Coordinates of C-alpha atoms in Angstrom, one line a residue:
M179 CA -7.3 21.3 0.0
T180 CA -6.6 23.2 3.1
D181 CA -3.6 22.3 5.3
Q182 CA -6.2 20.8 8.0
A183 CA -7.7 18.3 5.2
R184 CA -4.5 17.5 3.8
P185 CA -3.4 14.1 5.2
P186 CA -0.6 13.6 7.8
R187 CA 2.8 12.9 5.4
T188 CA 4.5 9.6 6.3
A189 CA 8.4 8.3 6.1
V190 CA 9.8 4.9 6.0
V191 CA 12.5 4.0 8.0
I192 CA 14.2 0.3 6.5
P193 CA 17.4 -0.9 8.7
A194 CA 19.9 -2.3 6.2
A195 CA 22.9 -2.3 8.1
G196 CA 23.2 -5.7 9.3
R197 CA 24.8 -8.6 7.4
G198 CA 22.2 -11.4 7.5
V199 CA 24.5 -14.1 8.4
R200 CA 22.3 -17.1 8.1
L201 CA 21.7 -16.3 3.9
G202 CA 25.6 -17.5 4.2
P203 CA 28.6 -15.9 2.6
G204 CA 28.6 -13.1 0.2
A205 CA 27.3 -9.7 -0.3
P206 CA 24.8 -8.2 3.0
K207 CA 21.7 -9.3 2.8
A208 CA 19.9 -6.5 1.7
L209 CA 22.4 -6.1 -1.6
R210 CA 21.4 -10.0 -2.4
A211 CA 19.8 -9.9 -5.9
L212 CA 16.4 -11.1 -6.9
N213 CA 15.4 -11.1 -10.2
G214 CA 18.8 -9.1 -10.9
T215 CA 17.7 -6.1 -8.3
P216 CA 19.1 -6.3 -5.0
M217 CA 16.3 -7.2 -2.6
L218 CA 16.8 -3.6 -1.2
V219 CA 15.6 -2.0 -4.0
H220 CA 12.5 -4.3 -3.9
A221 CA 11.8 -3.3 -0.7
V222 CA 12.1 0.5 -0.9
R223 CA 9.9 0.2 -4.3
A224 CA 7.5 -1.7 -2.1
M225 CA 7.2 1.1 0.6
A226 CA 7.2 3.8 -2.3
A227 CA 4.3 1.9 -4.2
S228 CA 2.0 3.5 -1.6
R229 CA 1.4 7.3 -2.6
A230 CA 1.0 8.2 1.1
V231 CA 4.3 7.5 1.6
S232 CA 6.6 10.7 1.0
L233 CA 10.2 10.0 2.2
V234 CA 12.0 6.9 2.6
V235 CA 15.2 6.5 4.8
V236 CA 17.7 4.1 4.3
V237 CA 20.2 2.9 7.3
A238 CA 23.1 1.8 5.7
P239 CA 26.6 0.1 7.1
H240 CA 28.8 2.5 8.1
D241 CA 30.7 1.8 5.3
G242 CA 28.5 1.7 2.6
V243 CA 26.7 4.4 2.8
A244 CA 28.0 5.8 -0.6
E245 CA 27.3 2.2 -2.2
V246 CA 24.2 2.3 -1.1
K247 CA 23.3 5.7 -2.5
N248 CA 24.7 5.3 -5.7
L249 CA 22.6 1.7 -5.9
L250 CA 19.4 3.8 -5.2
D251 CA 20.3 6.3 -7.5
A252 CA 20.8 4.1 -10.2
H253 CA 16.9 2.6 -9.8
A254 CA 14.2 4.4 -10.5
L255 CA 11.7 5.3 -8.2
P256 CA 8.5 7.4 -8.2
D257 CA 8.7 11.1 -8.4
R258 CA 6.7 12.1 -5.4
T259 CA 8.7 9.7 -3.1
D260 CA 12.2 11.2 -1.9
Y261 CA 15.2 8.9 -0.5
V262 CA 17.7 10.0 1.8
V263 CA 20.3 7.5 3.2
V264 CA 22.4 7.8 6.2
P265 CA 25.0 5.3 8.5
G266 CA 23.4 3.0 10.8
G267 CA 24.3 1.5 14.2
D268 CA 25.8 -1.6 15.8
T269 CA 22.3 -3.1 16.3
R270 CA 18.7 -2.7 14.5
Q271 CA 17.5 -0.4 17.3
E272 CA 20.7 1.6 17.3
S273 CA 20.1 2.3 13.2
V274 CA 16.2 2.5 13.8
H275 CA 16.8 5.5 16.1
L276 CA 19.3 6.7 13.6
G277 CA 17.3 6.3 10.7
L278 CA 14.1 8.5 13.0
K279 CA 16.4 11.5 13.6
A280 CA 16.6 11.8 9.5
V281 CA 13.5 12.3 9.8
P282 CA 11.8 15.9 9.1
D283 CA 9.7 17.6 11.8
D284 CA 6.5 17.6 9.9
I285 CA 6.2 14.2 9.5
A286 CA 3.4 12.5 11.4
I287 CA 3.6 8.9 10.8
V288 CA 6.4 7.1 10.5
L289 CA 6.5 3.2 9.3
V290 CA 10.0 0.7 9.8
H291 CA 10.3 -1.8 7.8
D292 CA 12.9 -4.6 7.2
A293 CA 14.7 -4.5 3.8
A294 CA 14.6 -8.1 4.0
R295 CA 10.9 -8.2 3.4
P296 CA 11.2 -7.1 -0.7
L297 CA 7.7 -8.1 -1.9
V298 CA 4.9 -6.4 0.6
P299 CA 1.9 -5.9 -1.4
V300 CA 1.2 -2.3 -1.2
D301 CA -2.2 -2.9 -0.3
I302 CA -0.5 -3.9 3.2
V303 CA 1.7 -0.7 3.2
D304 CA -1.7 1.3 2.8
G305 CA -3.8 -0.5 5.6
V306 CA -1.0 0.4 8.0
I307 CA -1.3 3.8 7.1
E308 CA -4.7 4.2 7.2
A309 CA -4.8 2.4 11.0
V310 CA -2.4 5.2 12.4
R311 CA -4.7 7.9 10.7
D312 CA -7.5 6.5 12.4
G313 CA -5.9 7.0 15.6
A314 CA -3.9 3.9 16.3
V315 CA -0.5 4.9 17.8
A316 CA 1.3 1.5 16.7
V317 CA -0.3 -1.1 14.2
V318 CA 1.6 -4.4 12.9
P319 CA 0.7 -6.6 10.0
A320 CA 0.7 -9.9 10.8
L321 CA -1.0 -13.4 10.2
P322 CA -2.2 -16.3 12.1
V323 CA 0.0 -19.1 13.3
A324 CA -0.4 -22.3 11.3
D325 CA 1.7 -24.6 13.3
T326 CA 1.1 -25.1 17.1
V327 CA 3.9 -23.6 18.7
K328 CA 5.8 -24.6 22.6
E329 CA 7.5 -22.8 24.8
V330 CA 10.3 -24.6 26.3
E331 CA 13.1 -24.1 28.4
P332 CA 16.4 -23.5 25.9
A333 CA 19.0 -26.1 26.0
E334 CA 22.2 -25.0 27.4
Q335 CA 24.5 -26.7 24.3
P336 CA 22.4 -26.1 20.7
G337 CA 20.9 -29.2 19.5
A338 CA 20.4 -31.0 23.2
P339 CA 16.5 -31.7 23.9
E340 CA 14.5 -29.3 25.3
Q341 CA 11.7 -29.4 27.9
V342 CA 8.4 -28.0 27.1
V343 CA 7.4 -25.7 29.9
A344 CA 3.8 -24.6 28.1
T345 CA 1.5 -24.9 24.9
P346 CA 0.0 -21.5 23.8
V347 CA -3.1 -21.3 22.7
R348 CA -2.8 -20.9 18.8
A349 CA -5.7 -19.1 18.4
R350 CA -4.4 -16.0 20.2
L351 CA -1.1 -16.3 18.5
R352 CA 0.0 -13.5 15.3
A353 CA 3.3 -13.8 13.1
V354 CA 4.2 -10.0 12.9
Q355 CA 5.4 -8.7 9.5
T356 CA 6.2 -5.3 8.6
P357 CA 6.1 -2.5 7.8
Q358 CA 5.0 -1.8 11.0
G359 CA 3.6 1.6 11.4
F360 CA 3.6 4.4 14.1
D361 CA 2.7 7.8 15.2
R362 CA 5.8 9.5 15.2
E363 CA 5.6 11.0 18.4
T364 CA 5.3 7.5 20.2
L365 CA 7.7 5.9 18.3
V366 CA 10.6 8.3 19.2
N367 CA 9.6 8.4 22.8
A368 CA 9.7 4.5 22.9
H369 CA 13.4 4.6 21.5
A370 CA 14.3 7.3 24.1
T371 CA 12.4 5.6 27.1
V372 CA 13.9 1.8 26.0
A373 CA 17.7 3.6 25.3
L374 CA 17.8 5.0 28.7
T375 CA 16.5 1.9 30.4
G376 CA 18.8 -0.2 28.4
E377 CA 16.1 -2.9 27.5
G378 CA 16.1 -4.0 23.8
A379 CA 13.1 -5.4 22.1
T380 CA 13.3 -8.0 18.9
D381 CA 11.2 -5.0 17.2
D382 CA 9.4 -1.5 17.0
A383 CA 5.8 -2.7 18.4
G384 CA 7.2 -4.6 21.3
M385 CA 9.3 -0.9 22.3
V386 CA 6.0 0.6 22.0
E387 CA 4.8 -2.1 24.9
K388 CA 7.3 -1.2 26.9
L389 CA 5.7 2.4 27.4
G390 CA 2.3 0.6 27.9
A391 CA 0.9 2.0 24.7
P392 CA -1.5 -0.3 22.8
V393 CA -0.6 -1.9 19.9
V394 CA -2.7 -3.2 17.5
V395 CA -2.8 -6.1 14.4
V396 CA -3.9 -5.7 10.9
P397 CA -3.7 -8.6 8.5
G398 CA -1.0 -9.4 6.9
H399 CA 0.1 -10.8 3.6
E400 CA 1.8 -14.2 2.9
E401 CA 4.1 -12.6 0.6
A402 CA 5.6 -9.8 2.9
F403 CA 7.6 -13.0 4.3
K404 CA 11.1 -12.3 5.7
V405 CA 14.3 -13.0 3.3
T406 CA 16.4 -14.9 5.7
R407 CA 17.8 -18.5 4.5
P408 CA 18.8 -19.5 1.2
L409 CA 15.3 -21.4 0.8
D410 CA 13.7 -18.0 1.2
L411 CA 15.4 -16.9 -1.5
V412 CA 14.3 -19.2 -3.7
L413 CA 10.3 -18.8 -3.0
A414 CA 11.1 -15.0 -3.5
E415 CA 12.5 -15.3 -7.3
A416 CA 8.9 -17.8 -7.7
V417 CA 6.9 -14.6 -6.0
L418 CA 8.5 -12.3 -8.3
A419 CA 8.1 -14.9 -11.3
R420 CA 4.4 -15.4 -11.1
R421 CA 3.7 -11.7 -10.8
R422 CA 5.7 -11.1 -13.8
A423 CA 3.3 -13.8 -15.6
N424 CA 0.2 -12.6 -14.1
D425 CA 0.6 -9.0 -13.6
G426 CA 3.6 -8.3 -16.0
F427 CA 5.4 -6.6 -12.8

């Protein structure tokens, strides 16, 4: 295969420097165990399951780089996938930016994945990569919203009644997941631009939107949910148990 025919290489950045306070006291969220294996390891394996992924960059807490590297060294990953661990920043945005700096210049596609989404099926990873290869500069997997959503005027005191100001059309709403996929140059430009303006965004696709660049949505999966609360841990264990029973996972 010639260089021109070879598909562009893909790397994944996984910010894992957060504490995850909503999950309760204990180890950082990414290091909580699911079926005896840290959530972060499940997330890295989910990305490495794609044959298109050649590098995973894990962004660890400043004081936890050695611990995370030892953790990944102790768990088998596909030989075709390399990984590196770098220290993160004070915010998710800073951590992704630092992770991007560790991505080699020959990587054309970058995915950004939440460490707290450990059970993403490989078909979703491949679908995001394929959409970027087909020309999209920013791709997010997402699901239709099942509940009616209300926009409200936030109350000054937590728990106080809040005034409804609008009801968005549910058919136009999507619940966004990860991995989000990007043309590498577009994502780097988005991080540099947003950092200069001092603006923030809740996800990397939102940063690309601030550039005025198009973001497209591809189908997500119900098992790509984010583990945020104790109940989510119970659900994640149930999904793993079902996979073991059905697929020998």
